Amino acid sequence: MRISDLLHESTPAGKPRKGVVASQKGVSKSRDVGGYDRVYHMNRLLMAAGMADGQSSAPVDMDSASWAEKYNTMHPYTKEEDMMFQSAMNTVPTDHKQVIPWSKSQETDTVGKVSPVANWMKPTKEKKAKKK
């Protein structure tokens, strides 16, 4: 066996080999504009593909980027941790912005009001009617 039998590089460069073309039904390639974060871009593409119906190539109803998009996010627990992050971002050159200013978190009004399993074992009106 020759090494050329193992290597599957294309000739000329950038073109798929005839065997690859013949054995594939279709291949697409993509990357984010600029090619900076291919993993995030593929994540968004797969989310959109999961929402598509497979019947048309029309865009789906989805934001093209999350609120964090291609940024790392930092979630301080205390005011001191927030100040530590701010100090670090002022020390190391970075493209940063504070999306939500630090404040004490508050639970929404519905938290802790109704247990999702409180009535789990109690018979419903329908079951009581069937027993009669």
mmCIF file of C-alpha atoms in Angstrom:
data_model
loop_
_atom_site.group_PDB
_atom_site.id
_atom_site.type_symbol
_atom_site.label_atom_id
_atom_site.label_comp_id
_atom_site.label_asym_id
_atom_site.label_seq_id
_atom_site.Cartn_x
_atom_site.Cartn_y
_atom_site.Cartn_z
ATOM 1 C CA MET A 1 0.000 0.000 0.000
ATOM 2 C CA ARG A 2 1.256 3.443 -0.883
ATOM 3 C CA ILE A 3 0.841 6.524 1.305
ATOM 4 C CA SER A 4 -1.194 8.167 -1.457
ATOM 5 C CA ASP A 5 -3.805 5.407 -0.944
ATOM 6 C CA LEU A 6 -4.265 6.559 2.657
ATOM 7 C CA LEU A 7 -4.198 10.314 2.117
ATOM 8 C CA HIS A 8 -7.396 11.870 0.910
ATOM 9 C CA GLU A 9 -6.131 15.306 0.028
ATOM 10 C CA SER A 10 -7.659 16.911 -2.996
ATOM 11 C CA THR A 11 -5.925 17.614 -6.275
ATOM 12 C CA PRO A 12 -6.077 20.449 -7.209
ATOM 13 C CA ALA A 13 -6.164 22.021 -3.745
ATOM 14 C CA GLY A 14 -9.613 23.035 -2.535
ATOM 15 C CA LYS A 15 -11.571 20.679 -4.781
ATOM 16 C CA PRO A 16 -13.135 17.401 -3.592
ATOM 17 C CA ARG A 17 -11.770 14.229 -5.190
ATOM 18 C CA LYS A 18 -13.906 12.404 -7.748
ATOM 19 C CA GLY A 19 -14.507 9.507 -5.369
ATOM 20 C CA VAL A 20 -15.772 11.870 -2.672
ATOM 21 C CA VAL A 21 -18.125 13.606 -5.109
ATOM 22 C CA ALA A 22 -19.441 10.313 -6.462
ATOM 23 C CA SER A 23 -20.152 8.873 -2.997
ATOM 24 C CA GLN A 24 -21.951 11.887 -1.533
ATOM 25 C CA LYS A 25 -25.542 13.012 -2.061
ATOM 26 C CA GLY A 26 -24.707 16.585 -1.148
ATOM 27 C CA VAL A 27 -22.229 18.562 0.915
ATOM 28 C CA SER A 28 -22.322 22.173 2.075
ATOM 29 C CA LYS A 29 -19.752 24.092 4.040
ATOM 30 C CA SER A 30 -20.106 27.288 6.004
ATOM 31 C CA ARG A 31 -18.481 29.441 8.626
ATOM 32 C CA ASP A 32 -19.329 32.689 10.309
ATOM 33 C CA VAL A 33 -18.449 35.854 8.443
ATOM 34 C CA GLY A 34 -14.775 36.362 9.152
ATOM 35 C CA GLY A 35 -14.289 32.761 10.327
ATOM 36 C CA TYR A 36 -13.752 33.702 13.970
ATOM 37 C CA ASP A 37 -15.970 31.239 15.837
ATOM 38 C CA ARG A 38 -16.975 28.215 13.814
ATOM 39 C CA VAL A 39 -18.241 26.268 16.831
ATOM 40 C CA TYR A 40 -20.775 28.952 17.831
ATOM 41 C CA HIS A 41 -21.787 29.385 14.198
ATOM 42 C CA MET A 42 -22.425 25.646 13.802
ATOM 43 C CA ASN A 43 -24.435 25.653 17.035
ATOM 44 C CA ARG A 44 -26.745 28.372 15.660
ATOM 45 C CA LEU A 45 -26.995 26.607 12.290
ATOM 46 C CA LEU A 46 -28.019 23.335 13.944
ATOM 47 C CA MET A 47 -30.584 25.139 16.127
ATOM 48 C CA ALA A 48 -32.129 26.668 12.999
ATOM 49 C CA ALA A 49 -32.032 23.313 11.191
ATOM 50 C CA GLY A 50 -33.890 21.737 14.114
ATOM 51 C CA MET A 51 -36.641 24.340 13.729
ATOM 52 C CA ALA A 52 -36.925 23.903 9.939
ATOM 53 C CA ASP A 53 -39.654 21.730 8.438
ATOM 54 C CA GLY A 54 -37.476 20.132 5.766
ATOM 55 C CA GLN A 55 -39.981 21.094 3.052
ATOM 56 C CA SER A 56 -38.544 24.460 2.018
ATOM 57 C CA SER A 57 -35.396 26.523 2.324
ATOM 58 C CA ALA A 58 -37.251 29.508 3.793
ATOM 59 C CA PRO A 59 -35.707 31.086 6.919
ATOM 60 C CA VAL A 60 -37.155 29.990 10.260
ATOM 61 C CA ASP A 61 -38.469 32.331 12.962
ATOM 62 C CA MET A 62 -35.341 32.473 15.150
ATOM 63 C CA ASP A 63 -32.875 35.139 16.234
ATOM 64 C CA SER A 64 -29.675 34.710 14.267
ATOM 65 C CA ALA A 65 -27.621 35.224 17.442
ATOM 66 C CA SER A 66 -28.143 34.752 21.167
ATOM 67 C CA TRP A 67 -27.790 37.694 23.544
ATOM 68 C CA ALA A 68 -24.312 36.434 24.452
ATOM 69 C CA GLU A 69 -23.467 35.636 20.835
ATOM 70 C CA LYS A 70 -19.717 35.050 20.481
ATOM 71 C CA TYR A 71 -18.770 36.520 23.837
ATOM 72 C CA ASN A 72 -17.752 34.678 26.960
ATOM 73 C CA THR A 73 -20.102 35.542 29.812
ATOM 74 C CA MET A 74 -19.228 36.143 33.443
ATOM 75 C CA HIS A 75 -21.846 35.819 36.164
ATOM 76 C CA PRO A 76 -20.574 37.249 39.472
ATOM 77 C CA TYR A 77 -22.242 36.061 42.659
ATOM 78 C CA THR A 78 -21.146 38.947 44.869
ATOM 79 C CA LYS A 79 -20.371 42.642 44.366
ATOM 80 C CA GLU A 80 -16.706 41.866 45.069
ATOM 81 C CA GLU A 81 -16.625 39.278 42.285
ATOM 82 C CA ASP A 82 -18.216 41.801 39.927
ATOM 83 C CA MET A 83 -15.501 44.338 40.789
ATOM 84 C CA MET A 84 -12.850 41.647 40.232
ATOM 85 C CA PHE A 85 -14.209 40.969 36.732
ATOM 86 C CA GLN A 86 -14.383 44.695 35.947
ATOM 87 C CA SER A 87 -10.783 45.131 37.128
ATOM 88 C CA ALA A 88 -9.619 42.184 35.018
ATOM 89 C CA MET A 89 -11.364 43.522 31.897
ATOM 90 C CA ASN A 90 -9.774 46.919 32.472
ATOM 91 C CA THR A 91 -6.357 45.265 32.777
ATOM 92 C CA VAL A 92 -6.442 42.853 29.822
ATOM 93 C CA PRO A 93 -7.341 44.378 26.441
ATOM 94 C CA THR A 94 -10.767 43.008 25.616
ATOM 95 C CA ASP A 95 -13.927 43.849 23.746
ATOM 96 C CA HIS A 96 -16.342 43.891 26.671
ATOM 97 C CA LYS A 97 -19.573 45.423 27.821
ATOM 98 C CA GLN A 98 -21.683 44.997 30.911
ATOM 99 C CA VAL A 99 -25.027 43.662 29.672
ATOM 100 C CA ILE A 100 -26.785 43.606 33.042
ATOM 101 C CA PRO A 101 -25.371 45.784 35.830
ATOM 102 C CA TRP A 102 -24.667 43.922 39.067
ATOM 103 C CA SER A 103 -27.547 43.897 41.531
ATOM 104 C CA LYS A 104 -29.042 41.468 43.989
ATOM 105 C CA SER A 105 -31.103 38.884 42.161
ATOM 106 C CA GLN A 106 -34.798 38.632 42.880
ATOM 107 C CA GLU A 107 -37.056 35.675 42.327
ATOM 108 C CA THR A 108 -40.076 36.146 40.099
ATOM 109 C CA ASP A 109 -43.499 36.418 41.746
ATOM 110 C CA THR A 110 -44.424 32.842 40.791
ATOM 111 C CA VAL A 111 -41.438 31.156 42.432
ATOM 112 C CA GLY A 112 -42.356 29.067 45.455
ATOM 113 C CA LYS A 113 -46.108 29.721 45.236
ATOM 114 C CA VAL A 114 -47.282 26.415 43.769
ATOM 115 C CA SER A 115 -45.545 23.084 44.029
ATOM 116 C CA PRO A 116 -45.437 21.245 40.710
ATOM 117 C CA VAL A 117 -45.927 17.916 42.536
ATOM 118 C CA ALA A 118 -48.299 18.938 45.348
ATOM 119 C CA ASN A 119 -51.371 17.335 43.760
ATOM 120 C CA TRP A 120 -49.548 14.615 41.934
ATOM 121 C CA MET A 121 -51.012 11.645 43.817
ATOM 122 C CA LYS A 122 -54.468 13.091 44.419
ATOM 123 C CA PRO A 123 -57.193 11.699 42.121
ATOM 124 C CA THR A 124 -58.596 14.140 39.600
ATOM 125 C CA LYS A 125 -62.303 14.845 39.109
ATOM 126 C CA GLU A 126 -62.261 12.640 36.004
ATOM 127 C CA LYS A 127 -60.899 9.636 37.932
ATOM 128 C CA LYS A 128 -63.487 10.132 40.695
ATOM 129 C CA ALA A 129 -66.293 10.214 38.093
ATOM 130 C CA LYS A 130 -65.068 6.971 36.498
ATOM 131 C CA LYS A 131 -65.105 5.186 39.866
ATOM 132 C CA LYS A 132 -68.836 5.963 40.387
#
